[in-house]
PDB file of C-alpha atoms in Angstrom:
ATOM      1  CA  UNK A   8      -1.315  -0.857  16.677  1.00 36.00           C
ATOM      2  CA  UNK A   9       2.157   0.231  16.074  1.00 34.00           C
ATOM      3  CA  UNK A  10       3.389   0.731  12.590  1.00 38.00           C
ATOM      4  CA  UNK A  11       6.912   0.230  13.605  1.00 38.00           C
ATOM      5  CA  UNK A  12       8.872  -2.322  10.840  1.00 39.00           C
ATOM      6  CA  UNK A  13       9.799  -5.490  12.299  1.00 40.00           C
ATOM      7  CA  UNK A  14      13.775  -5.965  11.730  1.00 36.00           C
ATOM      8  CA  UNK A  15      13.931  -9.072   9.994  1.00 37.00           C
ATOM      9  CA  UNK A  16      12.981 -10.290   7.533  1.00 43.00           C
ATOM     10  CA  UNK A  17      14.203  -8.174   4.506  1.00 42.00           C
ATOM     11  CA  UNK A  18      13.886  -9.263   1.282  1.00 42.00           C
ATOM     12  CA  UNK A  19      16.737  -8.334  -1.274  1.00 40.00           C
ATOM     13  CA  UNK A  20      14.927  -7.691  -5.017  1.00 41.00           C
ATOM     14  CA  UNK A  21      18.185  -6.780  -6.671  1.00 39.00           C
ATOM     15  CA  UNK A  22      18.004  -9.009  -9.317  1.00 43.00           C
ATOM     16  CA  UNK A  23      14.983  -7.150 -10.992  1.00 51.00           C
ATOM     17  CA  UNK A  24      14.563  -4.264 -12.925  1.00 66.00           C
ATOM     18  CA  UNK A  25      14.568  -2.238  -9.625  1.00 87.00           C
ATOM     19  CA  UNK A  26      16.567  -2.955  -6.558  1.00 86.00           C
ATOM     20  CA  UNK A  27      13.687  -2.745  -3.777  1.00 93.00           C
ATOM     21  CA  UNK A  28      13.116  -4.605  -0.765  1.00 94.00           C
ATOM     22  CA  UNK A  29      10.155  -5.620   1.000  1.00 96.00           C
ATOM     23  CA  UNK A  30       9.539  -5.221   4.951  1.00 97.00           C
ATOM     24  CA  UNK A  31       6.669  -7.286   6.702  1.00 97.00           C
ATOM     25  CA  UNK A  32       5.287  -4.284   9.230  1.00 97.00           C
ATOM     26  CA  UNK A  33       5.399  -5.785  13.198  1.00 94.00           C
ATOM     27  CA  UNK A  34       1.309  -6.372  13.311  1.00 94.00           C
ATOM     28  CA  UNK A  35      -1.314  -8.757  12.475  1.00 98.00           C
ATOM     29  CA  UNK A  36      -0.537  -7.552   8.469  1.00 98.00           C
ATOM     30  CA  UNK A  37       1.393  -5.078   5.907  1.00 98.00           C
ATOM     31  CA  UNK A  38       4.668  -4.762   4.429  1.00 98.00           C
ATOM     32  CA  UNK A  39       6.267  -1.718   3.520  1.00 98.00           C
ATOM     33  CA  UNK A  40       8.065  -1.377  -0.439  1.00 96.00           C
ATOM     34  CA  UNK A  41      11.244   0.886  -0.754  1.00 93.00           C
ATOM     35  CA  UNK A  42      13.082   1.872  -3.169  1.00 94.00           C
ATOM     36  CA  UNK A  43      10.484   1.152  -6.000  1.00 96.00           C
ATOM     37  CA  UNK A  44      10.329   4.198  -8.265  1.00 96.00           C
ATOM     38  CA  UNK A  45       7.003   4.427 -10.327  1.00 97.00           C
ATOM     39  CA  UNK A  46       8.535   6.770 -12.424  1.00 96.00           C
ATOM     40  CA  UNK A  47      10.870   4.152 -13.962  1.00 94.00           C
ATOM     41  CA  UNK A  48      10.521   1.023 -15.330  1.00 94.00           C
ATOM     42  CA  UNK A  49       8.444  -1.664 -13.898  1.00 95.00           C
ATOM     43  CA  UNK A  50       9.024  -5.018 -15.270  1.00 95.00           C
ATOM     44  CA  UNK A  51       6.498  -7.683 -15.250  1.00 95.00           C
ATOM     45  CA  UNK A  52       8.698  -9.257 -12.614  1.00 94.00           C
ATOM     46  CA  UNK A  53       8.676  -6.304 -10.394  1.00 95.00           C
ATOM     47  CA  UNK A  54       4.819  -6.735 -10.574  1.00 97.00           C
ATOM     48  CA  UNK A  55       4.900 -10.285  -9.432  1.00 96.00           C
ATOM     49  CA  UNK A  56       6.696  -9.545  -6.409  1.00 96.00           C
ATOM     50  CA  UNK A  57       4.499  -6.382  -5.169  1.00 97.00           C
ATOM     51  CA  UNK A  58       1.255  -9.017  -6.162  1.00 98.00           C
ATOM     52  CA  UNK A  59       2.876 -11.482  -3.738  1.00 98.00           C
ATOM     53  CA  UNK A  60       3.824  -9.621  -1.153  1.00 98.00           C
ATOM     54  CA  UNK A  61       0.156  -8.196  -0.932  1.00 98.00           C
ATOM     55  CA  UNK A  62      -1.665 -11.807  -0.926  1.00 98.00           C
ATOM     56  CA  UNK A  63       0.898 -12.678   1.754  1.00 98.00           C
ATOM     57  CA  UNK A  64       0.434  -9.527   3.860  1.00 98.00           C
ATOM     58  CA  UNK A  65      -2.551  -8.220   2.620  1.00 98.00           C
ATOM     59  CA  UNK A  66      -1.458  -4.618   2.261  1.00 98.00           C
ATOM     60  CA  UNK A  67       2.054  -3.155   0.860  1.00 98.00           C
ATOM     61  CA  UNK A  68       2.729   0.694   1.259  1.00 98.00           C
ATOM     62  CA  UNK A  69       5.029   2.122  -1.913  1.00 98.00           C
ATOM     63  CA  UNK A  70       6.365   5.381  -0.287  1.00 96.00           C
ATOM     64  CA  UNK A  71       6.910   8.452  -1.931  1.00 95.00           C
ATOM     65  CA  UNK A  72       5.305   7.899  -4.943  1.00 97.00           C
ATOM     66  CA  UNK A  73       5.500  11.048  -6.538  1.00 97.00           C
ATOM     67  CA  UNK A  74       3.347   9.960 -10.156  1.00 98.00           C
ATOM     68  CA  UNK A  75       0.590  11.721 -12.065  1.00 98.00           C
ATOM     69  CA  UNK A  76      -3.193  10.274 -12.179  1.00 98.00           C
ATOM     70  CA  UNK A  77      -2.436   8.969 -15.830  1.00 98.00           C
ATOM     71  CA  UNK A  78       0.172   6.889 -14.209  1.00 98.00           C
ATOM     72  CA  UNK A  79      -1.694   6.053 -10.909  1.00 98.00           C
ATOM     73  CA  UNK A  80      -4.164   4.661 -13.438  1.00 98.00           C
ATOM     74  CA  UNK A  81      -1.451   2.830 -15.816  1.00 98.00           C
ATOM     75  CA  UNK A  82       0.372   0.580 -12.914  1.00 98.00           C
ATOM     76  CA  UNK A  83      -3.506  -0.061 -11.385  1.00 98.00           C
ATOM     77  CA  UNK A  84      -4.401  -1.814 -14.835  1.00 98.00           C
ATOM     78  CA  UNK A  85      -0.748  -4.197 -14.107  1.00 98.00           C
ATOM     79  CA  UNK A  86      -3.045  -6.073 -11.664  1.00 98.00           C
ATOM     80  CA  UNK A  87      -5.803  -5.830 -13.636  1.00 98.00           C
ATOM     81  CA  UNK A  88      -9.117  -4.390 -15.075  1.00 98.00           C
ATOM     82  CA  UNK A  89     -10.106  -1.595 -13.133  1.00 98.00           C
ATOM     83  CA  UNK A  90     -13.402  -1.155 -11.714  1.00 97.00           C
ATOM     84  CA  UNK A  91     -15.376   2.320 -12.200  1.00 95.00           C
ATOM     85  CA  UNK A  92     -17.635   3.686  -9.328  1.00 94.00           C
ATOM     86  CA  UNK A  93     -20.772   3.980  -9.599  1.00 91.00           C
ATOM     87  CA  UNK A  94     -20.880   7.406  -8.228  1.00 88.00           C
ATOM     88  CA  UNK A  95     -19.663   9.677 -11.424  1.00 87.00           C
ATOM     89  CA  UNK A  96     -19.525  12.766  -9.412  1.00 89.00           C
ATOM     90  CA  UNK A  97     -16.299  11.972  -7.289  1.00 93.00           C
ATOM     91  CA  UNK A  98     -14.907  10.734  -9.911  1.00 96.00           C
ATOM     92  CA  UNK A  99     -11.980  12.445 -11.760  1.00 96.00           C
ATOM     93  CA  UNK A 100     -13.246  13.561 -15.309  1.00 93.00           C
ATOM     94  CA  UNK A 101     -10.211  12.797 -17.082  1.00 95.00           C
ATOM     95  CA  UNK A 102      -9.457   9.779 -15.875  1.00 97.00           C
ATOM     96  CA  UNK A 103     -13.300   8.067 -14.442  1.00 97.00           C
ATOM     97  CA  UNK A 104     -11.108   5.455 -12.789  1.00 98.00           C
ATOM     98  CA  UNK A 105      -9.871   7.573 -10.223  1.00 98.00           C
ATOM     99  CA  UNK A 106     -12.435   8.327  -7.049  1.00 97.00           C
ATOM    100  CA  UNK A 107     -11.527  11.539  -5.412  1.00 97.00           C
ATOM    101  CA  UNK A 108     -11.426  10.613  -1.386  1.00 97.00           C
ATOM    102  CA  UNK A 109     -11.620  14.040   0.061  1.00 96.00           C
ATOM    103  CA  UNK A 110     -12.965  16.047   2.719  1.00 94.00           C
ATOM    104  CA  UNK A 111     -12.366  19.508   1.308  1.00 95.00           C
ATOM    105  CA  UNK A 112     -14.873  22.029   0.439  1.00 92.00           C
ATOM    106  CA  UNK A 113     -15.020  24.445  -2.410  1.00 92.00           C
ATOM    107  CA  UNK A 114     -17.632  26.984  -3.397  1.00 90.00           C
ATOM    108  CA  UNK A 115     -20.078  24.861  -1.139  1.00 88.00           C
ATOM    109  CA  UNK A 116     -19.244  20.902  -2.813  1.00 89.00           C
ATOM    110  CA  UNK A 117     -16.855  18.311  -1.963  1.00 91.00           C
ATOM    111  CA  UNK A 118     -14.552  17.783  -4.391  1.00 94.00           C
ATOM    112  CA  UNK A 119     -14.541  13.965  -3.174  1.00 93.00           C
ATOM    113  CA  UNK A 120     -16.437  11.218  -1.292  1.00 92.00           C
ATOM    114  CA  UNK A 121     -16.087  12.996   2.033  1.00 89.00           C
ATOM    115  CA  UNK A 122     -17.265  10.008   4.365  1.00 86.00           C
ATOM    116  CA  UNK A 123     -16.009   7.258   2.022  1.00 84.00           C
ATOM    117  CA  UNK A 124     -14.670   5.075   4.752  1.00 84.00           C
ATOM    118  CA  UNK A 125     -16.984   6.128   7.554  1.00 88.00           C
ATOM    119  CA  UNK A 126     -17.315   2.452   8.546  1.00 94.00           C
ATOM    120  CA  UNK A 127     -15.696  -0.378   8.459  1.00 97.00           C
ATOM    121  CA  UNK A 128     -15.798  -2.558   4.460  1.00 97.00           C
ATOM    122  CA  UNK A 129     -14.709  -4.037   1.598  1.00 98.00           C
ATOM    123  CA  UNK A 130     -14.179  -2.105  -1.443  1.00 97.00           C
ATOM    124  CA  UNK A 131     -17.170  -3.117  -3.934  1.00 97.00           C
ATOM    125  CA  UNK A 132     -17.932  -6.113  -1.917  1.00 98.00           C
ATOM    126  CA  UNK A 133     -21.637  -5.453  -3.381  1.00 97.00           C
ATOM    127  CA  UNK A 134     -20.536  -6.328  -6.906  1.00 97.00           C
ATOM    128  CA  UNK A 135     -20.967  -9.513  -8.947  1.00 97.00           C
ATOM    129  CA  UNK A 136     -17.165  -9.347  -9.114  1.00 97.00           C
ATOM    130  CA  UNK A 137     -15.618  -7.934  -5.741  1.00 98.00           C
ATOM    131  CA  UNK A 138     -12.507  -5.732  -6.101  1.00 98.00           C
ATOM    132  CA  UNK A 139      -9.176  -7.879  -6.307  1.00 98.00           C
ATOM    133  CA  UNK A 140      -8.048  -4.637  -3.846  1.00 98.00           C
ATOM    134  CA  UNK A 141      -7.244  -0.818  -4.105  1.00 98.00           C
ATOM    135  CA  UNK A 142      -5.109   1.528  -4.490  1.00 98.00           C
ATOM    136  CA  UNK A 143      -4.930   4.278  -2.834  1.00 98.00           C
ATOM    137  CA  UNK A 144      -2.547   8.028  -3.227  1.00 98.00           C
ATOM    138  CA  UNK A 145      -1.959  10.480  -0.751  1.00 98.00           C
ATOM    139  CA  UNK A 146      -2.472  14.034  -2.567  1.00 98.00           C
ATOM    140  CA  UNK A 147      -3.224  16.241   0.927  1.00 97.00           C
ATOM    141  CA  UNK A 148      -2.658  15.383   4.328  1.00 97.00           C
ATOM    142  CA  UNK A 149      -4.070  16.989   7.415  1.00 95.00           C
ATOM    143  CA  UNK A 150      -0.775  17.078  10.118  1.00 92.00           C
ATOM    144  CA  UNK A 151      -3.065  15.066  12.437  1.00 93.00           C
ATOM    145  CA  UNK A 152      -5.666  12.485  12.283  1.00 93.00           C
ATOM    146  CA  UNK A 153      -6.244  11.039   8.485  1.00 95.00           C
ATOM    147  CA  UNK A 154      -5.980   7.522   9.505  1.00 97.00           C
ATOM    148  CA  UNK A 155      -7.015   4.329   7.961  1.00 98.00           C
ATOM    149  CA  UNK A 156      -7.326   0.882  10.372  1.00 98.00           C
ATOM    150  CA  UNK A 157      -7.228  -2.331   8.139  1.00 98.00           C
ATOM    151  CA  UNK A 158      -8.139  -5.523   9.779  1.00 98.00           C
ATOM    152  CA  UNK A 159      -6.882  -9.544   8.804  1.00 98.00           C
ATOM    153  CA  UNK A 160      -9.452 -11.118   7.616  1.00 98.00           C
ATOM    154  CA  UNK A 161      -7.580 -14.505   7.348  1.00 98.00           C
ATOM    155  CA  UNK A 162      -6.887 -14.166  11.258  1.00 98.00           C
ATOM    156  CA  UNK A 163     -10.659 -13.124  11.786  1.00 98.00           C
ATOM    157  CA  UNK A 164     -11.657 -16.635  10.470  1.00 98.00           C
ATOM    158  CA  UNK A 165      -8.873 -18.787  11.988  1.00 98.00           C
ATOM    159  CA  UNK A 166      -9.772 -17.196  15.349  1.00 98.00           C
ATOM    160  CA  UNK A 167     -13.479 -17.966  15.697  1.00 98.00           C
ATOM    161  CA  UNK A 168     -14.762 -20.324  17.788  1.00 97.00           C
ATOM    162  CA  UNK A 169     -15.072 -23.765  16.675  1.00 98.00           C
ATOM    163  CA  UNK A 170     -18.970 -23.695  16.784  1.00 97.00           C
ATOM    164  CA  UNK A 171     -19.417 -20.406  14.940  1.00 98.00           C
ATOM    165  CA  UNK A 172     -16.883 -22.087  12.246  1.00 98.00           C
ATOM    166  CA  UNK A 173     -19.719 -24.794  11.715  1.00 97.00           C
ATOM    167  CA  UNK A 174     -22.658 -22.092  11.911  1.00 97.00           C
ATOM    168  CA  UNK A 175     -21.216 -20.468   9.013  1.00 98.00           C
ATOM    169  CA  UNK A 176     -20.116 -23.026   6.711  1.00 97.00           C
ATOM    170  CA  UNK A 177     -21.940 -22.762   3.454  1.00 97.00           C
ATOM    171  CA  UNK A 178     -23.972 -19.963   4.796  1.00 98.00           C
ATOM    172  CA  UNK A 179     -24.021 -17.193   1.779  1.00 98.00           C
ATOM    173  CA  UNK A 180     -24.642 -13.471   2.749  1.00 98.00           C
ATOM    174  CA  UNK A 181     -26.492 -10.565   0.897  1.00 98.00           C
ATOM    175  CA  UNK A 182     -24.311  -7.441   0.088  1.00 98.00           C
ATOM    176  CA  UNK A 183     -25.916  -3.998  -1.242  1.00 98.00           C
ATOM    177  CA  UNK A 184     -24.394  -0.894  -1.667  1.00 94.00           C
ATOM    178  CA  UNK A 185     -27.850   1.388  -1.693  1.00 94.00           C
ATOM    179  CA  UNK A 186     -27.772  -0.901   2.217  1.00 94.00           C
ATOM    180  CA  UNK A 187     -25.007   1.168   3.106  1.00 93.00           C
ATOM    181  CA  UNK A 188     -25.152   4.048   1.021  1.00 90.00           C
ATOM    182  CA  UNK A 189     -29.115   5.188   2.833  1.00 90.00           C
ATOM    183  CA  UNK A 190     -27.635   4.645   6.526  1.00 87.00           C
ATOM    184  CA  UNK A 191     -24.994   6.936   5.331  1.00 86.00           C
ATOM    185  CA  UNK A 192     -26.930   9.586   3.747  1.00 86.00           C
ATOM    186  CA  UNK A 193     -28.198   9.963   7.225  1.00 82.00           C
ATOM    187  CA  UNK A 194     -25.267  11.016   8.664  1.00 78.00           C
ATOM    188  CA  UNK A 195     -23.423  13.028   5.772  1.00 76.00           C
ATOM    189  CA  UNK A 196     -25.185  16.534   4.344  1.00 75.00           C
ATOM    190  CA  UNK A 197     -22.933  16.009   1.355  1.00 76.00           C
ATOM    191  CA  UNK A 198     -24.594  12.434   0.251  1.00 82.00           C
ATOM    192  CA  UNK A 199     -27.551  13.348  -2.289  1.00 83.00           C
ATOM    193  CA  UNK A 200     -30.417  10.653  -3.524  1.00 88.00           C
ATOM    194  CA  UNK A 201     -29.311   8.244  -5.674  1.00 90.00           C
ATOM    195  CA  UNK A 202     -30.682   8.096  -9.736  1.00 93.00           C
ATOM    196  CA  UNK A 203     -33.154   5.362 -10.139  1.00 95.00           C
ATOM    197  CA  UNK A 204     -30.037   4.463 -13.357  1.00 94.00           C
ATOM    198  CA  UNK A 205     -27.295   4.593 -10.297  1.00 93.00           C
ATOM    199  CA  UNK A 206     -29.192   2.095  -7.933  1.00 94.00           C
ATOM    200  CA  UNK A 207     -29.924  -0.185 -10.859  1.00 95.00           C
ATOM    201  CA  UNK A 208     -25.846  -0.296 -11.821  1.00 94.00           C
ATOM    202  CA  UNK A 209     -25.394  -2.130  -8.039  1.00 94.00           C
ATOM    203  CA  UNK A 210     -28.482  -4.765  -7.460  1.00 96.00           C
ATOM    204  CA  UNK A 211     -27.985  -6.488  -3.863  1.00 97.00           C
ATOM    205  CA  UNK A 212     -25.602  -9.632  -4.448  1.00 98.00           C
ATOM    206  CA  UNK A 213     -24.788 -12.738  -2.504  1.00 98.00           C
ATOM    207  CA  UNK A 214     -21.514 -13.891  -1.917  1.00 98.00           C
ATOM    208  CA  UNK A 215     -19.867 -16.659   0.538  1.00 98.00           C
ATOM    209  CA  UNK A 216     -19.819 -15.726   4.478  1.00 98.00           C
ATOM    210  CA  UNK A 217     -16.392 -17.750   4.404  1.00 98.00           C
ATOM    211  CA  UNK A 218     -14.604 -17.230   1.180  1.00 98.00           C
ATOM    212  CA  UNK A 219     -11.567 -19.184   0.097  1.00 98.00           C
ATOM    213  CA  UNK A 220      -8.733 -16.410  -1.151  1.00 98.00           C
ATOM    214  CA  UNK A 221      -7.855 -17.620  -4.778  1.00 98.00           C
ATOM    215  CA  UNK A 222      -4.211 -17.128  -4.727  1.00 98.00           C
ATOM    216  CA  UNK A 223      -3.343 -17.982  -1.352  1.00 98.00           C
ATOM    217  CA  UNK A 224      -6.116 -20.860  -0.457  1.00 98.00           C
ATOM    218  CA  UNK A 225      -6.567 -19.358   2.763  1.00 98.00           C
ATOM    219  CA  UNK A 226     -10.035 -19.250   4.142  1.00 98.00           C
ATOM    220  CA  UNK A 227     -11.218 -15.521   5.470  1.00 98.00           C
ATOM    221  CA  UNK A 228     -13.910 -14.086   6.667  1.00 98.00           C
ATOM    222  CA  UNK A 229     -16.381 -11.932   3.520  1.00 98.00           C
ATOM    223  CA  UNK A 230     -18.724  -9.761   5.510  1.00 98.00           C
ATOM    224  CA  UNK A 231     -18.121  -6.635   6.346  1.00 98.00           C
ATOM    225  CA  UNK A 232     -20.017  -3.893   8.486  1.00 97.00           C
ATOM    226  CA  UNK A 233     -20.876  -1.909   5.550  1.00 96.00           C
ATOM    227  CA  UNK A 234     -22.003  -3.353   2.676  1.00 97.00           C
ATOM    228  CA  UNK A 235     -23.634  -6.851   4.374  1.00 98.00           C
ATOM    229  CA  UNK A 236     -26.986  -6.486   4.872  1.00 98.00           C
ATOM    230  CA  UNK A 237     -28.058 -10.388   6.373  1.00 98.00           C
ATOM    231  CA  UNK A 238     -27.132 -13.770   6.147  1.00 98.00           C
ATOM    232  CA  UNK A 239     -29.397 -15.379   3.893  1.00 98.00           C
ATOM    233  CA  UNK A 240     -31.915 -17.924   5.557  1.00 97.00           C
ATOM    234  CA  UNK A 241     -31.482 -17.101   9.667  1.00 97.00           C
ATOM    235  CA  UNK A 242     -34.334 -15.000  10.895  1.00 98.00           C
ATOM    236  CA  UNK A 243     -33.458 -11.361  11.075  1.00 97.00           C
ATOM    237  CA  UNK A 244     -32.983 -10.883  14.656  1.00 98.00           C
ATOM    238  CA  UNK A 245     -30.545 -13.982  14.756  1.00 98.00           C
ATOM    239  CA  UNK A 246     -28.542 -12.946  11.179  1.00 98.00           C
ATOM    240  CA  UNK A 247     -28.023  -9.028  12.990  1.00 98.00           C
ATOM    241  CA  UNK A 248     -26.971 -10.818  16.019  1.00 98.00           C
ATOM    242  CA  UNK A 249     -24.441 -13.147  14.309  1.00 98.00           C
ATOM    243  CA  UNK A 250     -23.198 -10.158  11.924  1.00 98.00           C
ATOM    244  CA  UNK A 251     -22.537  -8.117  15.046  1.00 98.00           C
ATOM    245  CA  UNK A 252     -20.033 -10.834  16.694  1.00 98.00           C
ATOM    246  CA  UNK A 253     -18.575 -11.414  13.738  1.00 98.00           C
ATOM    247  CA  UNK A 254     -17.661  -7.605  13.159  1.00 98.00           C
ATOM    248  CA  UNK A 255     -16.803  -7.321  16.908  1.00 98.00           C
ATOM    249  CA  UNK A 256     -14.457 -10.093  16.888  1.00 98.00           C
ATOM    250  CA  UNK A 257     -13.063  -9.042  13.078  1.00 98.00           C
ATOM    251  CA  UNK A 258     -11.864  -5.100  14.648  1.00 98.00           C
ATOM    252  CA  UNK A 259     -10.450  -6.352  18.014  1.00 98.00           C
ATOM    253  CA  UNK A 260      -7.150  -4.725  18.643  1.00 97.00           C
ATOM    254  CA  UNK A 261      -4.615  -7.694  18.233  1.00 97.00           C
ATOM    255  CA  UNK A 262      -6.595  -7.715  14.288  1.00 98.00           C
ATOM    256  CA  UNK A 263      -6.442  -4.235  13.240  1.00 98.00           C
ATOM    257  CA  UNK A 264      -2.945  -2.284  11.667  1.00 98.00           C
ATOM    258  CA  UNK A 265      -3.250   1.458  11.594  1.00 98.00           C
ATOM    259  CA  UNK A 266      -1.863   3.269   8.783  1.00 98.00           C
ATOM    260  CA  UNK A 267      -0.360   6.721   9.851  1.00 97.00           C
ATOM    261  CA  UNK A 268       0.027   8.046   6.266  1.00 97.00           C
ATOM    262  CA  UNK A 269       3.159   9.837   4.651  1.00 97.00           C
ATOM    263  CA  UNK A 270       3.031  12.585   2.012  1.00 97.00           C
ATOM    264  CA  UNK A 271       2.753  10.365  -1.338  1.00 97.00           C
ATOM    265  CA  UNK A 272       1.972   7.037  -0.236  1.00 98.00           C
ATOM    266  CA  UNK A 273       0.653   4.614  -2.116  1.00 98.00           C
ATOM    267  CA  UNK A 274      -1.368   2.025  -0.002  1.00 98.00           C
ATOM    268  CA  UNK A 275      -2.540  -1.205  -1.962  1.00 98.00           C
ATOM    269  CA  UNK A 276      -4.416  -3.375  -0.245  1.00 98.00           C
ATOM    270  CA  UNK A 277      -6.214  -6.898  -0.364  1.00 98.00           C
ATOM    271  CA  UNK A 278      -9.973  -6.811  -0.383  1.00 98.00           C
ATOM    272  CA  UNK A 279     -10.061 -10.340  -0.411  1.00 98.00           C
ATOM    273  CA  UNK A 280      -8.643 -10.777   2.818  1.00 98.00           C
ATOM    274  CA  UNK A 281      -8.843  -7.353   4.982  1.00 98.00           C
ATOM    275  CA  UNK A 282     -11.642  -4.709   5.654  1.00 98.00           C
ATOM    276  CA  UNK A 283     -10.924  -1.244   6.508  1.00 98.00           C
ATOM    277  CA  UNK A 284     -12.246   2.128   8.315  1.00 97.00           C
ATOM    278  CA  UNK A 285     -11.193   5.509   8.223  1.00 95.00           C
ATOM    279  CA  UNK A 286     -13.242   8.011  10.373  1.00 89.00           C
ATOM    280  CA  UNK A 287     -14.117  11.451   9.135  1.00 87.00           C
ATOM    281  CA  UNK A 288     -11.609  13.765   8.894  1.00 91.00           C
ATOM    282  CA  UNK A 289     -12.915  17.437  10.449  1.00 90.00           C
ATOM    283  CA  UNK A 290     -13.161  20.015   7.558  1.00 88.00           C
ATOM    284  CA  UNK A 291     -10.451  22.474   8.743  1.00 91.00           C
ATOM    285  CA  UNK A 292      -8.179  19.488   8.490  1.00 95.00           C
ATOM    286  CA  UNK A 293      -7.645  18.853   4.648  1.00 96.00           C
ATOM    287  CA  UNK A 294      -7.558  15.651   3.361  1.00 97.00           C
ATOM    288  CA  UNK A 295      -7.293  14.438  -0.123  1.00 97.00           C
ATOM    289  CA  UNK A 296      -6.943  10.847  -1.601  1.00 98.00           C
ATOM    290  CA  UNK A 297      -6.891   9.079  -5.090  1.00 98.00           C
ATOM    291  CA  UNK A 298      -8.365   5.322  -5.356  1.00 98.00           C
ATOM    292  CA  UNK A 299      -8.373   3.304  -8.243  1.00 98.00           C
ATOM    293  CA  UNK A 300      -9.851  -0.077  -7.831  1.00 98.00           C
ATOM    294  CA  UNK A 301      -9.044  -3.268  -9.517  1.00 98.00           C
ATOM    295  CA  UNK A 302     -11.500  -5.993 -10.516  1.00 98.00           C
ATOM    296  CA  UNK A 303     -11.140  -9.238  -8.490  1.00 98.00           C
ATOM    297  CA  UNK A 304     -13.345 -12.576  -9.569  1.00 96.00           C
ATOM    298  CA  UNK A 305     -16.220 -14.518  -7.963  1.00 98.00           C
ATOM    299  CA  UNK A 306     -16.147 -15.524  -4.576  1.00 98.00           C
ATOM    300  CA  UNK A 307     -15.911 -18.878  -3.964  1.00 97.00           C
TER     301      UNK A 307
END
């Protein structure tokens, strides 16, 4: 998909604290934010806006956000309580609510979670509480490759077939993180056995196949290739089946916006209502990320 900007519509926001407009991107979602400077004031009004435009568009991209972790972490917490990963050894000691994304090496270790979006998901879908959606800094970028593909979740359910619609409704699905984390660990070196305290902090959870978005009302699609495991009650061979056709029909082209990243972005996205896969970036290519991720509610 292109990541061109679609001409109109712009949206003049010079009646807040900050004069910023907003630009829906030409694709099946995102909207780009400029003129927004973290480093000044950012009034509770200025918040609303940026919380709009990303349950309307499902990602916004705040460009050249040039802000320490302590205040990565601060405008997180505007959206709300921020969720801590389970795995404490990507995660920045002075501030735990940071997860290094990173493919670097030094002295043998990753600094970060090198294959953190080696499929496609939803952040923390496997929680009682699923994130409300992510944030996400550019600290390094490799001059090619690095990208990350979201797909419309909202457009994934409207488009299904009307009989799949019906074999879904009220269907519930199980999500685990050790699920995804094992068939991982088989393709990464860097991906070490889990504590016995880790894999009890993320029990498998069950959440709506078809969840209803709470700020928008908008039905989408809440499975995802990586953390659902089955759909609870089909046999197995018919849940893998039906997981499969959903995923296939979530990442078709005409669904997916790719996200060609710029030195200090900051992409915030919806994982209510998108999923999203980033392929490994080789080694030699550096590539280094900070996430925070904010608590969402139950899905209903």
């Amino acid at each position: 998909m292109t990541s061109a900007l679609a001409s109109p519509p712009r949206t003049s926001l010079s009646t807040l604290a900050q004069d910023f407009s907003i630009r829906a991107l030409n694709g099946p979602l995102g909207a780009e934010i400029n003129g927004l400077d973290l480093n000044r004031n950012v009034t509770d009004h200025d918040i609303a806006a940026i919380r709009a435009a990303l349950v309307q568009h499902g990602l916004v991209i705040l460009r050249d956000q040039r802000i320490t972790q302590q205040q990565h972490v601060a405008f997180s917490r505007r959206f709300g309580p921020l969720q801590i990963h389970v795995l404490n050894r990507f995660r920045l000691p002075q501030h735990p609510e940071i997860l290094v994304v990173s493919n670097v090496v030094e002295n043998g270790q990753p600094i970060g979670l090198v294959d953190a979006g080696a499929d496609w998901h939803s952040d923390l879908s496997y929680m009682p509480t699923p994130s409300l959606g992510s944030l996400l800094h550019a600290q390094e970028l490799p001059a090619e490759q690095g990208d990350t593909l979201y797909a419309n979740m909202f457009n994934a359910y409207d488009t299904l077939p009307a009989d799949v619609k019906k074999t879904l409704e009220g269907r519930r699905a199980v999500h685990s993180y050790v699920y995804r984390y094992l068939r991982l660990q088989k393709l990464s070196p860097w991906r070490a056995d889990l504590t016995q305290k880790q894999i009890d902090e993320v029990p498998p959870v069950e959440h709506p196949v078809i969840r209803v978005h709470p700020e928008s009302g908008r039905k989408a699609l809440f499975v995802n290739e990586g953390f659902t495991s089955h759909i609870v009650g089909l046999p197995p061979e018919e849940s893998t089946a039906l997981l499969k056709l959903l995923h296939e029909h979530t990442i078709r082209p005409e669904n997916v916006y790719t996200h060609k990243w710029r030195a200090h972005d900051i992409v915030f996205w919806d994982n209510r209502s998108t999923v999203h896969y980033a392929a490994i970036t080789p080694q030699h290519l550096r590539r280094t990320l900070y996430r925070t991720t904010v608590e969402g509610d139950v899905p209903f």
